[in-house]
PDB file of C-alpha atoms in Angstrom:
ATOM      1  CA  MET A   1      54.284 -12.716 -89.368  1.00  0.00           C
ATOM      2  CA  ALA A   2      55.121 -15.167 -86.595  1.00  0.00           C
ATOM      3  CA  GLN A   3      58.754 -14.075 -86.701  1.00  0.00           C
ATOM      4  CA  PHE A   4      57.881 -10.490 -85.834  1.00  0.00           C
ATOM      5  CA  SER A   5      54.896 -10.970 -83.506  1.00  0.00           C
ATOM      6  CA  ARG A   6      55.507 -13.723 -81.008  1.00  0.00           C
ATOM      7  CA  THR A   7      53.593 -11.986 -78.190  1.00  0.00           C
ATOM      8  CA  TRP A   8      49.924 -11.081 -77.964  1.00  0.00           C
ATOM      9  CA  TRP A   9      50.700  -7.344 -77.999  1.00  0.00           C
ATOM     10  CA  GLY A  10      52.936  -7.774 -81.047  1.00  0.00           C
ATOM     11  CA  GLN A  11      50.129  -9.653 -82.794  1.00  0.00           C
ATOM     12  CA  ARG A  12      47.647  -6.907 -81.907  1.00  0.00           C
ATOM     13  CA  PHE A  13      50.032  -4.372 -83.436  1.00  0.00           C
ATOM     14  CA  ILE A  14      50.254  -6.344 -86.704  1.00  0.00           C
ATOM     15  CA  GLU A  15      46.478  -6.930 -86.745  1.00  0.00           C
ATOM     16  CA  ALA A  16      45.933  -3.158 -86.617  1.00  0.00           C
ATOM     17  CA  LEU A  17      48.196  -2.769 -89.673  1.00  0.00           C
ATOM     18  CA  GLU A  18      46.364  -5.477 -91.595  1.00  0.00           C
ATOM     19  CA  LYS A  19      43.099  -3.537 -91.291  1.00  0.00           C
ATOM     20  CA  PHE A  20      44.267  -0.694 -93.533  1.00  0.00           C
ATOM     21  CA  THR A  21      47.339  -1.989 -95.397  1.00  0.00           C
ATOM     22  CA  ASP A  22      47.429  -3.940 -98.630  1.00  0.00           C
ATOM     23  CA  PRO A  23      48.534  -7.558 -97.890  1.00  0.00           C
ATOM     24  CA  ALA A  24      50.991  -7.467-100.809  1.00  0.00           C
ATOM     25  CA  ARG A  25      52.700  -4.385 -99.375  1.00  0.00           C
ATOM     26  CA  LEU A  26      52.845  -5.996 -95.952  1.00  0.00           C
ATOM     27  CA  GLY A  27      54.478  -9.054 -97.520  1.00  0.00           C
ATOM     28  CA  ARG A  28      57.149  -6.924 -99.212  1.00  0.00           C
ATOM     29  CA  GLY A  29      57.630  -4.972 -96.001  1.00  0.00           C
ATOM     30  CA  ARG A  30      58.125  -8.221 -94.084  1.00  0.00           C
ATOM     31  CA  SER A  31      60.791  -9.291 -96.556  1.00  0.00           C
ATOM     32  CA  TYR A  32      62.479  -5.886 -96.167  1.00  0.00           C
ATOM     33  CA  ALA A  33      62.535  -6.279 -92.381  1.00  0.00           C
ATOM     34  CA  SER A  34      63.899  -9.825 -92.500  1.00  0.00           C
ATOM     35  CA  GLY A  35      66.312  -9.152 -95.356  1.00  0.00           C
ATOM     36  CA  GLY A  36      68.431  -6.570 -93.568  1.00  0.00           C
ATOM     37  CA  ARG A  37      67.324  -3.621 -95.697  1.00  0.00           C
ATOM     38  CA  ILE A  38      66.573  -1.427 -92.679  1.00  0.00           C
ATOM     39  CA  LEU A  39      69.955   0.139 -91.932  1.00  0.00           C
ATOM     40  CA  ASP A  40      69.214   2.507 -89.065  1.00  0.00           C
ATOM     41  CA  TYR A  41      66.436   2.486 -86.521  1.00  0.00           C
ATOM     42  CA  THR A  42      65.876   4.959 -83.661  1.00  0.00           C
ATOM     43  CA  LEU A  43      63.043   5.900 -81.330  1.00  0.00           C
ATOM     44  CA  ALA A  44      62.931   9.399 -79.886  1.00  0.00           C
ATOM     45  CA  LYS A  45      60.014  11.459 -78.543  1.00  0.00           C
ATOM     46  CA  GLY A  46      57.422   8.986 -79.706  1.00  0.00           C
ATOM     47  CA  THR A  47      58.668   8.838 -83.306  1.00  0.00           C
ATOM     48  CA  VAL A  48      60.455   5.970 -85.011  1.00  0.00           C
ATOM     49  CA  THR A  49      62.900   7.035 -87.729  1.00  0.00           C
ATOM     50  CA  ALA A  50      64.738   4.639 -90.003  1.00  0.00           C
ATOM     51  CA  LYS A  51      66.929   4.499 -93.085  1.00  0.00           C
ATOM     52  CA  VAL A  52      65.823   1.849 -95.545  1.00  0.00           C
ATOM     53  CA  ARG A  53      67.688   0.532 -98.573  1.00  0.00           C
ATOM     54  CA  GLY A  54      65.494   0.863-101.636  1.00  0.00           C
ATOM     55  CA  SER A  55      65.517  -1.043-104.919  1.00  0.00           C
ATOM     56  CA  ILE A  56      66.787  -0.099-108.348  1.00  0.00           C
ATOM     57  CA  ASN A  57      63.785   0.730-110.524  1.00  0.00           C
ATOM     58  CA  PRO A  58      64.333   2.430-113.893  1.00  0.00           C
ATOM     59  CA  TYR A  59      60.560   2.934-114.229  1.00  0.00           C
ATOM     60  CA  PHE A  60      60.772   5.515-111.432  1.00  0.00           C
ATOM     61  CA  GLY A  61      64.146   6.811-112.643  1.00  0.00           C
ATOM     62  CA  VAL A  62      66.094   4.994-109.894  1.00  0.00           C
ATOM     63  CA  TYR A  63      69.305   3.590-111.398  1.00  0.00           C
ATOM     64  CA  LYS A  64      71.329   2.981-108.232  1.00  0.00           C
ATOM     65  CA  GLU A  65      70.335   1.645-104.854  1.00  0.00           C
ATOM     66  CA  PRO A  66      68.822   4.554-102.879  1.00  0.00           C
ATOM     67  CA  ILE A  67      68.532   5.141 -99.157  1.00  0.00           C
ATOM     68  CA  TYR A  68      65.076   6.349 -98.073  1.00  0.00           C
ATOM     69  CA  LYS A  69      64.217   8.120 -94.827  1.00  0.00           C
ATOM     70  CA  THR A  70      61.139   6.730 -93.131  1.00  0.00           C
ATOM     71  CA  SER A  71      59.308   7.859 -89.996  1.00  0.00           C
ATOM     72  CA  ILE A  72      56.384   6.450 -87.991  1.00  0.00           C
ATOM     73  CA  THR A  73      54.597   8.344 -85.237  1.00  0.00           C
ATOM     74  CA  LEU A  74      51.778   7.015 -83.077  1.00  0.00           C
ATOM     75  CA  LYS A  75      49.085   9.348 -81.855  1.00  0.00           C
ATOM     76  CA  ALA A  76      50.169  10.441 -78.387  1.00  0.00           C
ATOM     77  CA  ILE A  77      47.877  10.321 -75.367  1.00  0.00           C
ATOM     78  CA  SER A  78      47.564  13.696 -73.679  1.00  0.00           C
ATOM     79  CA  ALA A  79      48.998  14.301 -70.205  1.00  0.00           C
ATOM     80  CA  ALA A  80      45.498  14.728 -68.747  1.00  0.00           C
ATOM     81  CA  ASP A  81      44.350  11.400 -70.207  1.00  0.00           C
ATOM     82  CA  TRP A  82      47.541   9.704 -68.978  1.00  0.00           C
ATOM     83  CA  LYS A  83      46.710  10.832 -65.426  1.00  0.00           C
ATOM     84  CA  LYS A  84      43.246   9.290 -65.717  1.00  0.00           C
ATOM     85  CA  ALA A  85      44.621   6.065 -67.189  1.00  0.00           C
ATOM     86  CA  ILE A  86      47.306   5.758 -64.506  1.00  0.00           C
ATOM     87  CA  ARG A  87      44.653   6.334 -61.843  1.00  0.00           C
ATOM     88  CA  HIS A  88      42.746   3.338 -63.229  1.00  0.00           C
ATOM     89  CA  ILE A  89      45.904   1.234 -63.468  1.00  0.00           C
ATOM     90  CA  ALA A  90      47.022   2.126 -59.934  1.00  0.00           C
ATOM     91  CA  SER A  91      43.701   0.902 -58.518  1.00  0.00           C
ATOM     92  CA  ARG A  92      44.263  -2.678 -59.735  1.00  0.00           C
ATOM     93  CA  ALA A  93      46.874  -4.853 -58.053  1.00  0.00           C
ATOM     94  CA  ASP A  94      47.159  -7.251 -61.010  1.00  0.00           C
ATOM     95  CA  LEU A  95      48.116  -4.445 -63.410  1.00  0.00           C
ATOM     96  CA  VAL A  96      50.490  -2.690 -61.014  1.00  0.00           C
ATOM     97  CA  THR A  97      52.285  -5.901 -60.062  1.00  0.00           C
ATOM     98  CA  LYS A  98      53.002  -6.964 -63.640  1.00  0.00           C
ATOM     99  CA  LEU A  99      54.045  -3.496 -64.745  1.00  0.00           C
ATOM    100  CA  LEU A 100      56.449  -3.168 -61.806  1.00  0.00           C
ATOM    101  CA  MET A 101      57.875  -6.554 -62.826  1.00  0.00           C
ATOM    102  CA  ASN A 102      58.413  -5.198 -66.381  1.00  0.00           C
ATOM    103  CA  GLU A 103      55.664  -7.374 -67.837  1.00  0.00           C
ATOM    104  CA  MET A 104      52.729  -6.360 -70.028  1.00  0.00           C
ATOM    105  CA  PRO A 105      49.382  -7.365 -68.433  1.00  0.00           C
ATOM    106  CA  ASP A 106      47.005  -9.046 -70.852  1.00  0.00           C
ATOM    107  CA  THR A 107      44.161  -6.883 -69.468  1.00  0.00           C
ATOM    108  CA  ILE A 108      46.005  -3.565 -69.812  1.00  0.00           C
ATOM    109  CA  GLU A 109      43.458  -2.264 -72.326  1.00  0.00           C
ATOM    110  CA  ASP A 110      40.764  -2.327 -69.603  1.00  0.00           C
ATOM    111  CA  ALA A 111      42.352   0.743 -68.020  1.00  0.00           C
ATOM    112  CA  PHE A 112      42.089   2.648 -71.315  1.00  0.00           C
ATOM    113  CA  SER A 113      38.833   1.425 -72.868  1.00  0.00           C
ATOM    114  CA  GLY A 114      36.731   2.936 -70.075  1.00  0.00           C
ATOM    115  CA  LEU A 115      38.178   6.351 -70.964  1.00  0.00           C
ATOM    116  CA  GLY A 116      37.643   5.930 -74.696  1.00  0.00           C
ATOM    117  CA  LEU A 117      41.386   5.430 -75.231  1.00  0.00           C
ATOM    118  CA  HIS A 118      43.616   2.657 -76.554  1.00  0.00           C
ATOM    119  CA  LEU A 119      47.182   1.803 -75.682  1.00  0.00           C
ATOM    120  CA  LEU A 120      47.647  -0.500 -78.662  1.00  0.00           C
ATOM    121  CA  PRO A 121      46.783   0.887 -82.117  1.00  0.00           C
ATOM    122  CA  HIS A 122      43.334   0.103 -83.488  1.00  0.00           C
ATOM    123  CA  SER A 123      43.047   1.950 -86.798  1.00  0.00           C
ATOM    124  CA  GLU A 124      44.917   3.954 -89.423  1.00  0.00           C
ATOM    125  CA  SER A 125      44.178   7.181 -87.551  1.00  0.00           C
ATOM    126  CA  ASP A 126      46.608   6.081 -84.821  1.00  0.00           C
ATOM    127  CA  PHE A 127      49.570   6.357 -87.235  1.00  0.00           C
ATOM    128  CA  THR A 128      51.312   9.251 -88.969  1.00  0.00           C
ATOM    129  CA  THR A 129      53.902   8.008 -91.445  1.00  0.00           C
ATOM    130  CA  SER A 130      56.187   9.406 -94.137  1.00  0.00           C
ATOM    131  CA  CYS A 131      58.802   8.079 -96.555  1.00  0.00           C
ATOM    132  CA  SER A 132      61.087   9.807 -99.036  1.00  0.00           C
ATOM    133  CA  CYS A 133      60.551   7.134-101.709  1.00  0.00           C
ATOM    134  CA  PRO A 134      58.675   7.991-104.935  1.00  0.00           C
ATOM    135  CA  ASP A 135      55.850   5.531-104.137  1.00  0.00           C
ATOM    136  CA  TRP A 136      52.610   7.497-103.722  1.00  0.00           C
ATOM    137  CA  ALA A 137      50.920   4.821-101.590  1.00  0.00           C
ATOM    138  CA  ASN A 138      51.047   5.091 -97.815  1.00  0.00           C
ATOM    139  CA  PRO A 139      52.175   2.900 -96.234  1.00  0.00           C
ATOM    140  CA  CYS A 140      54.750   1.907 -98.807  1.00  0.00           C
ATOM    141  CA  LYS A 141      56.866  -1.241 -98.492  1.00  0.00           C
ATOM    142  CA  HIS A 142      59.592   0.725 -96.691  1.00  0.00           C
ATOM    143  CA  ILE A 143      57.142   1.926 -94.033  1.00  0.00           C
ATOM    144  CA  ALA A 144      55.692  -1.597 -93.815  1.00  0.00           C
ATOM    145  CA  GLY A 145      59.192  -2.941 -93.192  1.00  0.00           C
ATOM    146  CA  VAL A 146      59.685  -0.533 -90.310  1.00  0.00           C
ATOM    147  CA  TYR A 147      56.267  -1.582 -88.988  1.00  0.00           C
ATOM    148  CA  TYR A 148      57.450  -5.172 -88.713  1.00  0.00           C
ATOM    149  CA  LEU A 149      60.730  -4.141 -87.148  1.00  0.00           C
ATOM    150  CA  LEU A 150      58.760  -2.126 -84.601  1.00  0.00           C
ATOM    151  CA  ALA A 151      56.548  -5.157 -83.881  1.00  0.00           C
ATOM    152  CA  SER A 152      59.680  -7.219 -83.243  1.00  0.00           C
ATOM    153  CA  ALA A 153      60.996  -4.537 -80.869  1.00  0.00           C
ATOM    154  CA  LEU A 154      57.663  -4.538 -79.023  1.00  0.00           C
ATOM    155  CA  ASP A 155      57.966  -8.309 -78.548  1.00  0.00           C
ATOM    156  CA  HIS A 156      61.202  -7.770 -76.628  1.00  0.00           C
ATOM    157  CA  ASP A 157      60.173  -4.566 -74.836  1.00  0.00           C
ATOM    158  CA  PRO A 158      56.405  -3.929 -74.549  1.00  0.00           C
ATOM    159  CA  PHE A 159      57.054  -0.635 -72.745  1.00  0.00           C
ATOM    160  CA  LEU A 160      58.008   0.881 -76.092  1.00  0.00           C
ATOM    161  CA  MET A 161      54.271   1.181 -76.671  1.00  0.00           C
ATOM    162  CA  PHE A 162      54.010   3.500 -73.649  1.00  0.00           C
ATOM    163  CA  GLU A 163      56.843   5.611 -75.066  1.00  0.00           C
ATOM    164  CA  LEU A 164      55.181   5.739 -78.485  1.00  0.00           C
ATOM    165  CA  ARG A 165      52.044   6.983 -76.748  1.00  0.00           C
ATOM    166  CA  GLY A 166      53.961   9.721 -74.931  1.00  0.00           C
ATOM    167  CA  LEU A 167      54.887   8.213 -71.536  1.00  0.00           C
ATOM    168  CA  SER A 168      58.401   6.997 -70.795  1.00  0.00           C
ATOM    169  CA  ARG A 169      59.145   3.865 -68.806  1.00  0.00           C
ATOM    170  CA  ASP A 170      60.670   5.883 -65.936  1.00  0.00           C
ATOM    171  CA  ASP A 171      57.667   8.215 -65.714  1.00  0.00           C
ATOM    172  CA  LEU A 172      55.295   5.239 -65.674  1.00  0.00           C
ATOM    173  CA  HIS A 173      57.260   3.552 -62.890  1.00  0.00           C
ATOM    174  CA  THR A 174      57.392   6.779 -60.876  1.00  0.00           C
ATOM    175  CA  GLU A 175      53.645   7.326 -61.141  1.00  0.00           C
ATOM    176  CA  LEU A 176      52.845   3.741 -60.157  1.00  0.00           C
ATOM    177  CA  VAL A 177      55.177   3.721 -57.144  1.00  0.00           C
ATOM    178  CA  ARG A 178      53.693   7.023 -56.001  1.00  0.00           C
ATOM    179  CA  SER A 179      50.219   5.484 -55.605  1.00  0.00           C
ATOM    180  CA  PRO A 180      49.292   3.827 -52.249  1.00  0.00           C
ATOM    181  CA  LEU A 181      48.885   0.400 -53.829  1.00  0.00           C
ATOM    182  CA  GLY A 182      52.090   0.837 -55.804  1.00  0.00           C
ATOM    183  CA  GLN A 183      54.062   1.687 -52.669  1.00  0.00           C
ATOM    184  CA  ILE A 184      52.940  -1.536 -50.982  1.00  0.00           C
ATOM    185  CA  LEU A 185      53.627  -3.734 -54.002  1.00  0.00           C
ATOM    186  CA  ALA A 186      56.947  -2.039 -54.783  1.00  0.00           C
ATOM    187  CA  SER A 187      58.172  -2.630 -51.239  1.00  0.00           C
ATOM    188  CA  ALA A 188      57.168  -6.284 -51.507  1.00  0.00           C
ATOM    189  CA  LEU A 189      59.032  -6.673 -54.801  1.00  0.00           C
ATOM    190  CA  THR A 190      62.174  -4.904 -53.557  1.00  0.00           C
ATOM    191  CA  THR A 191      64.866  -7.228 -52.254  1.00  0.00           C
ATOM    192  CA  GLU A 192      67.169  -6.024 -49.516  1.00  0.00           C
ATOM    193  CA  ASP A 193      70.866  -6.817 -49.783  1.00  0.00           C
ATOM    194  CA  VAL A 194      72.103  -8.753 -46.762  1.00  0.00           C
ATOM    195  CA  PRO A 195      75.590  -7.602 -45.734  1.00  0.00           C
ATOM    196  CA  VAL A 196      78.227 -10.281 -46.002  1.00  0.00           C
ATOM    197  CA  GLU A 197      80.288 -10.747 -42.844  1.00  0.00           C
ATOM    198  CA  PRO A 198      83.738 -12.313 -43.323  1.00  0.00           C
ATOM    199  CA  VAL A 199      84.685 -15.329 -41.213  1.00  0.00           C
ATOM    200  CA  GLU A 200      88.005 -16.955 -40.484  1.00  0.00           C
ATOM    201  CA  SER A 201      86.946 -20.371 -41.715  1.00  0.00           C
ATOM    202  CA  TYR A 202      83.966 -21.975 -43.467  1.00  0.00           C
ATOM    203  CA  HIS A 203      84.387 -25.155 -41.415  1.00  0.00           C
ATOM    204  CA  THR A 204      82.843 -25.728 -38.009  1.00  0.00           C
ATOM    205  CA  ARG A 205      85.434 -25.775 -35.273  1.00  0.00           C
ATOM    206  CA  PRO A 206      85.072 -28.498 -32.574  1.00  0.00           C
ATOM    207  CA  THR A 207      84.272 -27.249 -29.093  1.00  0.00           C
ATOM    208  CA  GLU A 208      85.289 -28.816 -25.817  1.00  0.00           C
ATOM    209  CA  GLU A 209      82.529 -30.170 -23.593  1.00  0.00           C
ATOM    210  CA  PRO A 210      82.983 -31.115 -19.921  1.00  0.00           C
ATOM    211  CA  ASP A 211      82.931 -34.820 -19.101  1.00  0.00           C
ATOM    212  CA  ALA A 212      79.510 -36.013 -17.995  1.00  0.00           C
ATOM    213  CA  VAL A 213      79.445 -37.676 -14.587  1.00  0.00           C
ATOM    214  CA  VAL A 214      77.955 -41.187 -14.921  1.00  0.00           C
ATOM    215  CA  ALA A 215      76.932 -42.927 -11.723  1.00  0.00           C
ATOM    216  CA  SER A 216      76.913 -46.476 -13.109  1.00  0.00           C
ATOM    217  CA  HIS A 217      77.003 -48.467 -16.319  1.00  0.00           C
ATOM    218  CA  LYS A 218      73.233 -48.971 -16.109  1.00  0.00           C
ATOM    219  CA  ALA A 219      72.670 -45.227 -15.960  1.00  0.00           C
ATOM    220  CA  PHE A 220      75.003 -44.800 -18.931  1.00  0.00           C
ATOM    221  CA  TRP A 221      73.082 -47.232 -21.146  1.00  0.00           C
ATOM    222  CA  THR A 222      69.572 -46.334 -20.037  1.00  0.00           C
ATOM    223  CA  GLY A 223      70.123 -42.587 -20.032  1.00  0.00           C
ATOM    224  CA  ALA A 224      68.695 -39.909 -17.801  1.00  0.00           C
ATOM    225  CA  LYS A 225      65.188 -40.322 -19.190  1.00  0.00           C
ATOM    226  CA  ARG A 226      63.348 -43.438 -20.120  1.00  0.00           C
ATOM    227  CA  LEU A 227      62.230 -43.884 -23.694  1.00  0.00           C
ATOM    228  CA  PRO A 228      58.484 -43.822 -24.188  1.00  0.00           C
ATOM    229  CA  ALA A 229      56.741 -47.144 -24.599  1.00  0.00           C
ATOM    230  CA  PRO A 230      56.282 -48.250 -28.207  1.00  0.00           C
ATOM    231  CA  PRO A 231      52.807 -47.582 -29.561  1.00  0.00           C
ATOM    232  CA  ALA A 232      50.421 -50.484 -29.782  1.00  0.00           C
ATOM    233  CA  THR A 233      50.320 -52.004 -33.231  1.00  0.00           C
ATOM    234  CA  ALA A 234      46.989 -51.520 -34.855  1.00  0.00           C
ATOM    235  CA  SER A 235      45.315 -54.578 -36.203  1.00  0.00           C
ATOM    236  CA  GLN A 236      45.432 -54.816 -39.942  1.00  0.00           C
ATOM    237  CA  ALA A 237      42.140 -53.908 -41.510  1.00  0.00           C
ATOM    238  CA  SER A 238      40.686 -56.771 -43.435  1.00  0.00           C
ATOM    239  CA  VAL A 239      38.418 -56.571 -46.408  1.00  0.00           C
ATOM    240  CA  PRO A 240      35.934 -59.474 -46.664  1.00  0.00           C
ATOM    241  CA  ALA A 241      36.397 -61.581 -49.775  1.00  0.00           C
ATOM    242  CA  LEU A 242      38.999 -59.306 -51.322  1.00  0.00           C
ATOM    243  CA  LEU A 243      40.162 -61.856 -53.882  1.00  0.00           C
ATOM    244  CA  ILE A 244      36.611 -62.931 -54.679  1.00  0.00           C
ATOM    245  CA  LYS A 245      35.629 -59.360 -55.473  1.00  0.00           C
ATOM    246  CA  LYS A 246      37.940 -59.386 -58.431  1.00  0.00           C
ATOM    247  CA  GLN A 247      35.472 -61.691 -60.192  1.00  0.00           C
ATOM    248  CA  GLY A 248      32.702 -59.084 -60.130  1.00  0.00           C
ATOM    249  CA  ASP A 249      29.070 -59.433 -59.059  1.00  0.00           C
ATOM    250  CA  TYR A 250      28.151 -61.895 -61.810  1.00  0.00           C
ATOM    251  CA  PRO A 251      31.151 -63.902 -63.096  1.00  0.00           C
ATOM    252  CA  PRO A 252      30.619 -66.302 -66.057  1.00  0.00           C
ATOM    253  CA  PHE A 253      30.271 -69.380 -63.834  1.00  0.00           C
ATOM    254  CA  TRP A 254      27.664 -67.768 -61.538  1.00  0.00           C
ATOM    255  CA  HIS A 255      24.061 -68.367 -62.636  1.00  0.00           C
ATOM    256  CA  LYS A 256      22.083 -67.174 -59.635  1.00  0.00           C
ATOM    257  CA  ASP A 257      20.142 -63.940 -59.341  1.00  0.00           C
ATOM    258  CA  THR A 258      21.899 -62.801 -56.176  1.00  0.00           C
ATOM    259  CA  SER A 259      25.291 -61.140 -56.332  1.00  0.00           C
ATOM    260  CA  PHE A 260      28.248 -63.518 -56.187  1.00  0.00           C
ATOM    261  CA  ILE A 261      30.211 -60.981 -54.103  1.00  0.00           C
ATOM    262  CA  SER A 262      27.468 -60.586 -51.460  1.00  0.00           C
ATOM    263  CA  VAL A 263      27.168 -64.374 -51.101  1.00  0.00           C
ATOM    264  CA  MET A 264      30.919 -64.800 -50.689  1.00  0.00           C
ATOM    265  CA  GLU A 265      31.163 -61.914 -48.207  1.00  0.00           C
ATOM    266  CA  GLU A 266      28.532 -63.579 -46.073  1.00  0.00           C
ATOM    267  CA  LEU A 267      30.427 -66.884 -46.287  1.00  0.00           C
ATOM    268  CA  TYR A 268      33.717 -65.217 -45.312  1.00  0.00           C
ATOM    269  CA  ASP A 269      32.047 -63.583 -42.306  1.00  0.00           C
ATOM    270  CA  ARG A 270      30.648 -66.929 -41.135  1.00  0.00           C
ATOM    271  CA  VAL A 271      34.038 -68.638 -41.457  1.00  0.00           C
ATOM    272  CA  ARG A 272      35.813 -65.815 -39.610  1.00  0.00           C
ATOM    273  CA  THR A 273      33.207 -65.843 -36.807  1.00  0.00           C
ATOM    274  CA  LYS A 274      33.442 -69.625 -36.511  1.00  0.00           C
ATOM    275  CA  ASN A 275      37.236 -69.474 -36.212  1.00  0.00           C
ATOM    276  CA  LYS A 276      36.996 -66.932 -33.403  1.00  0.00           C
ATOM    277  CA  GLN A 277      34.573 -69.164 -31.501  1.00  0.00           C
ATOM    278  CA  MET A 278      36.898 -72.178 -31.792  1.00  0.00           C
ATOM    279  CA  LYS A 279      39.858 -70.328 -30.273  1.00  0.00           C
TER     280      LYS A 279
END
């Protein structure tokens, strides 16, 4: 499963399948998808069609390797509901920004849940599938294999989910840019090409400067303006009994009730004050 659903939206797609599909069929479908049995795979008008190599099975009267035609269609969102959903999306800068940057926002479902809709599939009713194989169960292993291939495609291009729901990538981008917030964010994300102007050389050419008139050698060395006076050096801050403090308040050799550090700080202060008086 990890091979075909590396992203959170791919995982949500597989989780929806696991709710109504037999785990054994999903396992065989995963092996079909990873084993190169899906020969052709196209997406057009919200429907995924594929050609899948079947297996030889004399029990079903299959004596040579067959090619089955499989199709998967997701329930499309109506144009009226898409307008409502886009209105919700266009009112949130976080959703518009990520979508304009070709990224899938992790809170994209918020724009649909308030309308009673879902972008990602939630149940079996979201899917309409068919396969030309003799297996009566739906989904069969061939459909399950296409499911996993579709999950892998969604990992690389999450906007396929919009197309499966009836809205192309170009139409989504057009609707978002048309909104007031989308116009502002689109202009901020658009980079303008700076025209390149040719030059004769990439190296800086030396320029001639007139000779400066110097009145004397002293004026040459001191310059026209005096340098500012150096700032006064600040006295180094001292911390009383810094080395003593490493011993802690009550070192092993100290048996009094008062803190060893406080006693030594007081002693250091007395010595420092005495030294100042002797100067």
